Coordinates of C-alpha atoms in Angstrom, one line a residue:
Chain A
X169 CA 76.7 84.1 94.2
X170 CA 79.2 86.7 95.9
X171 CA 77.5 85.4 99.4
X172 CA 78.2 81.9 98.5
X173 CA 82.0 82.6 97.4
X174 CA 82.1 84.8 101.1
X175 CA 80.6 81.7 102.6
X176 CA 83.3 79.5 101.2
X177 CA 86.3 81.6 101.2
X178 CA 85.3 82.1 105.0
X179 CA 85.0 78.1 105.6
X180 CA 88.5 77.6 103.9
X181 CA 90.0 80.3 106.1
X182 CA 88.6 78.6 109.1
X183 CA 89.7 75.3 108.1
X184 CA 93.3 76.6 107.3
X185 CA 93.6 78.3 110.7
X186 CA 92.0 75.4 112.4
X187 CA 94.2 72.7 110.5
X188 CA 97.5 75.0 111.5
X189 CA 96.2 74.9 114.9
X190 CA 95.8 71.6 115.4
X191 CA 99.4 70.8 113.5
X192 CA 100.5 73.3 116.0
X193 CA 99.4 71.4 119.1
X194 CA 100.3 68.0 117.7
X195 CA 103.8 69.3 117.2
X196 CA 103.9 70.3 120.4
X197 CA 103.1 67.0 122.1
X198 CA 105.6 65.3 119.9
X199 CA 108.0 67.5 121.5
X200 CA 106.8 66.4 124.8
X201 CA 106.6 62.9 124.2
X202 CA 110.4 63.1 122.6
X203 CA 111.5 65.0 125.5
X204 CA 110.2 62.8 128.6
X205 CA 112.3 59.8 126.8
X206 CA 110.0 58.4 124.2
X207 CA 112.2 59.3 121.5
X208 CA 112.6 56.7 118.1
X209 CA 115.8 57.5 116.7
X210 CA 116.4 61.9 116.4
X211 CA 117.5 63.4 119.8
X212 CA 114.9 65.3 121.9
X213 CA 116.9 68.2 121.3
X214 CA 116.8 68.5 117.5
X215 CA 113.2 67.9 118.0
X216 CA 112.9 70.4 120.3
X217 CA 115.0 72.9 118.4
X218 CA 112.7 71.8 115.2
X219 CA 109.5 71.2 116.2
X220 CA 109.9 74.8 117.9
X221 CA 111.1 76.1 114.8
X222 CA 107.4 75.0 113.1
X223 CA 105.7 75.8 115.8
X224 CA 106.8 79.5 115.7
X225 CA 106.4 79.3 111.6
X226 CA 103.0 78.1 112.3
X227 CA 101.7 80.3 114.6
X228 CA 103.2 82.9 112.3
X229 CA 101.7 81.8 109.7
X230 CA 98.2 81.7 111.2
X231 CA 99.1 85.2 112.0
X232 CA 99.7 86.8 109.5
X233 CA 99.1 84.8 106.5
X234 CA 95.5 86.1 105.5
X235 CA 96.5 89.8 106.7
X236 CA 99.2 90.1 105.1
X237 CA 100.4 87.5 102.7
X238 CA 97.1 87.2 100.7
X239 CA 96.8 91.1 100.3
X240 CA 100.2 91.6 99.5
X241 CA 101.2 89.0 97.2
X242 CA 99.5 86.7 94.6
X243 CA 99.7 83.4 94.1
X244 CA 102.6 82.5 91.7
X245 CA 104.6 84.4 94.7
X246 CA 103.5 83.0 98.0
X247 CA 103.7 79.5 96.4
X248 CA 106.7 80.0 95.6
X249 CA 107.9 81.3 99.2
X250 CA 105.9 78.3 100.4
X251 CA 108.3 75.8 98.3
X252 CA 111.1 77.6 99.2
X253 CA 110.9 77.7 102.7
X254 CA 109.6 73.9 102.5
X255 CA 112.5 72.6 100.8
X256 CA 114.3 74.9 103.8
X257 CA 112.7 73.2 106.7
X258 CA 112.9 69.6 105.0
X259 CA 116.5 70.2 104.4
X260 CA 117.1 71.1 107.9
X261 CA 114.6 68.4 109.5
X262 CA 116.9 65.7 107.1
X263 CA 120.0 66.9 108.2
X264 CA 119.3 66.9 111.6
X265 CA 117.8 63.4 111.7
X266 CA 120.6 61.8 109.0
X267 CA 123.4 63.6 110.3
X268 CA 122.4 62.0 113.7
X269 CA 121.8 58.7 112.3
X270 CA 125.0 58.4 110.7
X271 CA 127.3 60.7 113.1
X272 CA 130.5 58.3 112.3
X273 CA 129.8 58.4 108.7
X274 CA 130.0 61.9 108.1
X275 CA 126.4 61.7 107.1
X276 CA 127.1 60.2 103.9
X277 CA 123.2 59.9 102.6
X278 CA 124.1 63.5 102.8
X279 CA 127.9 64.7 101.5
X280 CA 128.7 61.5 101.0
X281 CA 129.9 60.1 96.9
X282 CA 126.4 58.4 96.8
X283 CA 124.2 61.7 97.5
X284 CA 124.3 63.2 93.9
X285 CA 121.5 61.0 92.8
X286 CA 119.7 61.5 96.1
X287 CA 120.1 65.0 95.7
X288 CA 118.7 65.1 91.9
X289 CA 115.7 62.8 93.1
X290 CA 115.1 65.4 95.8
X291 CA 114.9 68.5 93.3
X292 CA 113.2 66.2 90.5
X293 CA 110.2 66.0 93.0
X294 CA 110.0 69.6 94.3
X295 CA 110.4 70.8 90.7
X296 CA 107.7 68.3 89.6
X297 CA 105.8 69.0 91.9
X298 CA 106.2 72.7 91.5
X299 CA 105.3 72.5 87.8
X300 CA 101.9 70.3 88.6
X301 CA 100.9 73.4 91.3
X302 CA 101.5 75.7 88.5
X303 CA 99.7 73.7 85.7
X304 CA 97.0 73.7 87.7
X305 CA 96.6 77.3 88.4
X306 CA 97.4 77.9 84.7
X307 CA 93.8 76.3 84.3
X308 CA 92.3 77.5 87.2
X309 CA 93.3 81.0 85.7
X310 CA 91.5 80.0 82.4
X311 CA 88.5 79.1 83.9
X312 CA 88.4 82.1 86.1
X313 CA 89.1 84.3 82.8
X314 CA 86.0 82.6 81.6
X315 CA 84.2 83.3 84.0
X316 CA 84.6 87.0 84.4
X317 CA 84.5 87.2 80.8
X318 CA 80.8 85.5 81.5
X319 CA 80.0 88.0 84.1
X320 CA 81.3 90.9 81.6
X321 CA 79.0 90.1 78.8
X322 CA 76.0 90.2 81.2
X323 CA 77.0 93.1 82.9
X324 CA 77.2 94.8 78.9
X325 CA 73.7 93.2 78.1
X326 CA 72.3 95.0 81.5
X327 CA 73.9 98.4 80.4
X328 CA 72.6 98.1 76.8
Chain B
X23 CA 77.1 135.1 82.7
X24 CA 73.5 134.9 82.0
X25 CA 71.6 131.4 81.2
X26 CA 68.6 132.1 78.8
X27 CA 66.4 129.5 78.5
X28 CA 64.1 129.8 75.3
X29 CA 60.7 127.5 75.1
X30 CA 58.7 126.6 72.0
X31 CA 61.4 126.5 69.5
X32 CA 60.3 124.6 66.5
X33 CA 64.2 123.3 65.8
X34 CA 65.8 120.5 68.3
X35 CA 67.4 121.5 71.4
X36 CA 70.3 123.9 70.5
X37 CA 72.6 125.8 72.9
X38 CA 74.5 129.1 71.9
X39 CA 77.2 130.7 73.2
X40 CA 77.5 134.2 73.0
X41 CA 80.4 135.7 74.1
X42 CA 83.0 138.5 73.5
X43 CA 86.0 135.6 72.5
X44 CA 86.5 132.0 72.2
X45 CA 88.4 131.6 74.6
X46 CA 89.9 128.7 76.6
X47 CA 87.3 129.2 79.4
X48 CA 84.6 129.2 76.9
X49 CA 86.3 126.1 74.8
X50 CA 86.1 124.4 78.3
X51 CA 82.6 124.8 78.4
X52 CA 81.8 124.0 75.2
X53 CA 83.3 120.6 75.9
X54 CA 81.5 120.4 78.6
X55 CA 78.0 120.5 77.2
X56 CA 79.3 118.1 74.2
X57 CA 79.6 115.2 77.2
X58 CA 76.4 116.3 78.1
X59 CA 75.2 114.3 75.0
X60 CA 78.1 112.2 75.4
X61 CA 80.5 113.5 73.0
X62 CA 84.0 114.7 74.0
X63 CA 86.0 117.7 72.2
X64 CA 88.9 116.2 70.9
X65 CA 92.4 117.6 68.9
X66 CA 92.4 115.8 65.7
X67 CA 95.8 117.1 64.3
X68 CA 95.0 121.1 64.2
X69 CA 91.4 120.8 64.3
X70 CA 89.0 119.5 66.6
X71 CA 85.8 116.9 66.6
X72 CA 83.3 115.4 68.5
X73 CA 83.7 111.8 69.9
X74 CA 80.7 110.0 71.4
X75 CA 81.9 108.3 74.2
X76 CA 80.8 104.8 73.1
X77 CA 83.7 105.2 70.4
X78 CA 86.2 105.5 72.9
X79 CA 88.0 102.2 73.6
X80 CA 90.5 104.2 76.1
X81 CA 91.9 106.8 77.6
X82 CA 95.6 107.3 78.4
X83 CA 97.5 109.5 80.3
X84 CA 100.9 110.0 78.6
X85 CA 103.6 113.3 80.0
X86 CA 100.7 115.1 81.2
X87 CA 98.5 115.1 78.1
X88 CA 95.5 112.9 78.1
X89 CA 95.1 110.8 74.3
X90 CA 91.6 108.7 73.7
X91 CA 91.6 105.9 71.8
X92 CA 89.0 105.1 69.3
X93 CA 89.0 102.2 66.8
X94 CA 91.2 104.1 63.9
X95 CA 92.2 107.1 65.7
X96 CA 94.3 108.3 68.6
X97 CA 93.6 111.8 70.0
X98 CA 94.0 114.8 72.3
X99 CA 91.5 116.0 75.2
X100 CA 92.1 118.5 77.6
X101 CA 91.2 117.0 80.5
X102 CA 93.2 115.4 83.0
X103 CA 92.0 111.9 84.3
X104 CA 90.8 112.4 87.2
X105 CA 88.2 114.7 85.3
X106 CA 87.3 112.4 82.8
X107 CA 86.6 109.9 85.7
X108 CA 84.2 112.4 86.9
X109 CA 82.8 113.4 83.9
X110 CA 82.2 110.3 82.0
X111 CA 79.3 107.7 82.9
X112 CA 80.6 105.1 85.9
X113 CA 78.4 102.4 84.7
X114 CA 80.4 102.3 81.2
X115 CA 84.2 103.8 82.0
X116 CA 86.4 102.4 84.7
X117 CA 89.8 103.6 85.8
X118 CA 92.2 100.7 85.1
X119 CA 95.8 101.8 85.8
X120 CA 97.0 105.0 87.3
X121 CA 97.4 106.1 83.4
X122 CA 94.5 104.5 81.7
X123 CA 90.2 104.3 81.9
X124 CA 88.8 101.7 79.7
X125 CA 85.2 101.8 78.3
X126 CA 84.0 98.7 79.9
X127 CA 81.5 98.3 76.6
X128 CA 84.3 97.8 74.5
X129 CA 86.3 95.4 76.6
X130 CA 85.7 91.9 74.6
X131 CA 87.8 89.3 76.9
X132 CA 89.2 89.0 80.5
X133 CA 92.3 86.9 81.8
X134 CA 93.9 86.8 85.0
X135 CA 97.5 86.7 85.4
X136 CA 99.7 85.4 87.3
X137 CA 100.2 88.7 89.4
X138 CA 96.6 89.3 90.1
X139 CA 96.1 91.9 87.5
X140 CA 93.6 91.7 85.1
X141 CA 94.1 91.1 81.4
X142 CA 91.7 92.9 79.2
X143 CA 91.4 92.0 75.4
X144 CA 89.3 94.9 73.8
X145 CA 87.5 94.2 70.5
X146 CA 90.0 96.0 68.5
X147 CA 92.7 93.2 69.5
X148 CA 94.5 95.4 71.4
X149 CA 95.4 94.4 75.5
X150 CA 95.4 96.5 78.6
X151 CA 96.4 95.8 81.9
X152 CA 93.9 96.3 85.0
X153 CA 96.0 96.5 87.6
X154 CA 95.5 94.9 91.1
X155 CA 94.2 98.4 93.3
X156 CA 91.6 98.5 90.2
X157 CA 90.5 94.8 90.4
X158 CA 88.4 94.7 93.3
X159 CA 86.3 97.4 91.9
X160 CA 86.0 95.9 88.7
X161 CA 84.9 92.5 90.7
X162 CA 82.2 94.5 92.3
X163 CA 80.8 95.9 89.2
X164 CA 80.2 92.4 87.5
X165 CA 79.1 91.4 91.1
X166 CA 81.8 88.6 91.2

């Protein structure tokens, strides 16, 4: 059982790094294609300064996420740095490409009277969301309780 | 000190001490040949008793005096944790916090938290805390 659980955590770890990877290098060409001209409507330049941005978060990421992260920190935690620092980059990546999009308007999807409600959708969704990804930990938490509690009883049986 | 060994005793196996005092070195030992049967010398108030160790729900380390914890009862042993983690049997006692070893017998539920501790319900009710450096080893003994 603990072989088969090494075997999959292993796979998952692989497919992480290989999915980040691959992001990675689409990201890049992006970048390239925006930069030689083939741009739809955000400047090759915010691209480049965002795409770089999640390329370097990326690679870190791949880095140091199983090193470090995963050791360090538990779940509740790194989700929650996740969120946060998606709702970071989303912010950014929307400003960029709004406040470009509507340069004589002030960006008013943004600051402008009509953005409260756009705002409040925005938060409604991460904090939903955020609550789901929780919920469902809370129950992957009970079934992993049961489990060891399974694993505990045997392991009492065997000493008896 | 001299070790007599005597053979073909018609009472069970019984060990003497002879000495010129009680004192706290001979105390010591006298504990230590209770775990041999798996009892602990314990302070009960101002007199002492023997625990067998599949009583013990815990032991807690508390300003520098170590307290077990039975089902009714909370008392004093003269040994410091790290001793008792020696002393008692690994396949039944594990160290869960810095301050605490639980008997893993008495240990009825576990739950993980949020902060990848361990939550363990013993069959008295009562919860402990397995903290995360004492998980893994927990994990290996269940073979999880």
């Amino acid at each position: 059982m603990t072989n088969t659980k090494q075997e999959w955590t292993r796979f998952f770890i692989w497919l992480r790094n290989g999915f980040c990877f691959v992001s990675t290098w689409l990201l890049f060409l992006v970048w390239l294609l925006c930069k030689a001209g083939h741009t739809y409507m955000i400047p090759a330049d915010t691209i480049a300064a965002v795409m770089l941005g999640s390329l370097g978060g990326v690679l870190l990421f791949c880095a140091v996420f199983t090193k470090v992260f995963i050791r360090k920190f538990g779940f509740a935690v790194r989700f929650t740095l996740f969120m946060a620092l998606t709702v970071l980059y989303e912010l950014g990546f929307a400003h960029a490409a709004l406040s470009h999009l509507h340069e004589q308007a002030n960006a008013p999807m943004l600051f402008g009277s009509a953005a409260s409600s756009g705002w409040l959708v925005f938060a409604g969704i991460v904090l939903v969301m955020y609550g789901i990804s929780m919920g469902i930990y809370a129950v992957y938490r009970k079934k992993k309780g049961a489990l060891y509690t399974e694993a505990l009883r045997t392991y009492q049986k065997q000493c008896q | 000190m001299n070790i007599l060994i005597e053979e073909h005793c018609p009472d069970a196996l019984q060990v003497v001490i002879r000495c010129r005092e009680a004192d706290a070195q001979v105390q010591q030992l006298k504990a230590h040949i209770a775990l041999f049967d798996n009892r602990l010398q314990a302070k009960d108030g101002d007199g002492t008793r023997l625990v067998h160790t599949r009583d013990v729900l815990y032991f807690e380390s508390v300003d520098d005096r170590t307290f077990l914890y039975t089902a009714d009862a909370v008392l004093e042993v003269g040994y410091r944790l790290y001793e008792l983690e020696l002393m008692l049997p690994k396949q039944d006692f594990l160290r869960s916090s810095r301050s605490q070893i639980v008997n893993i017998q008495r240990i009825s539920t576990l739950h993980p938290e949020l902060n990848r501790t361990l939550t363990a319900t013993l069959c008295n009710g009562e919860k402990l805390t397995i903290s995360r450096k004492y998980v893994p080893h927990l994990k290996r003994l269940l073979s999880l």
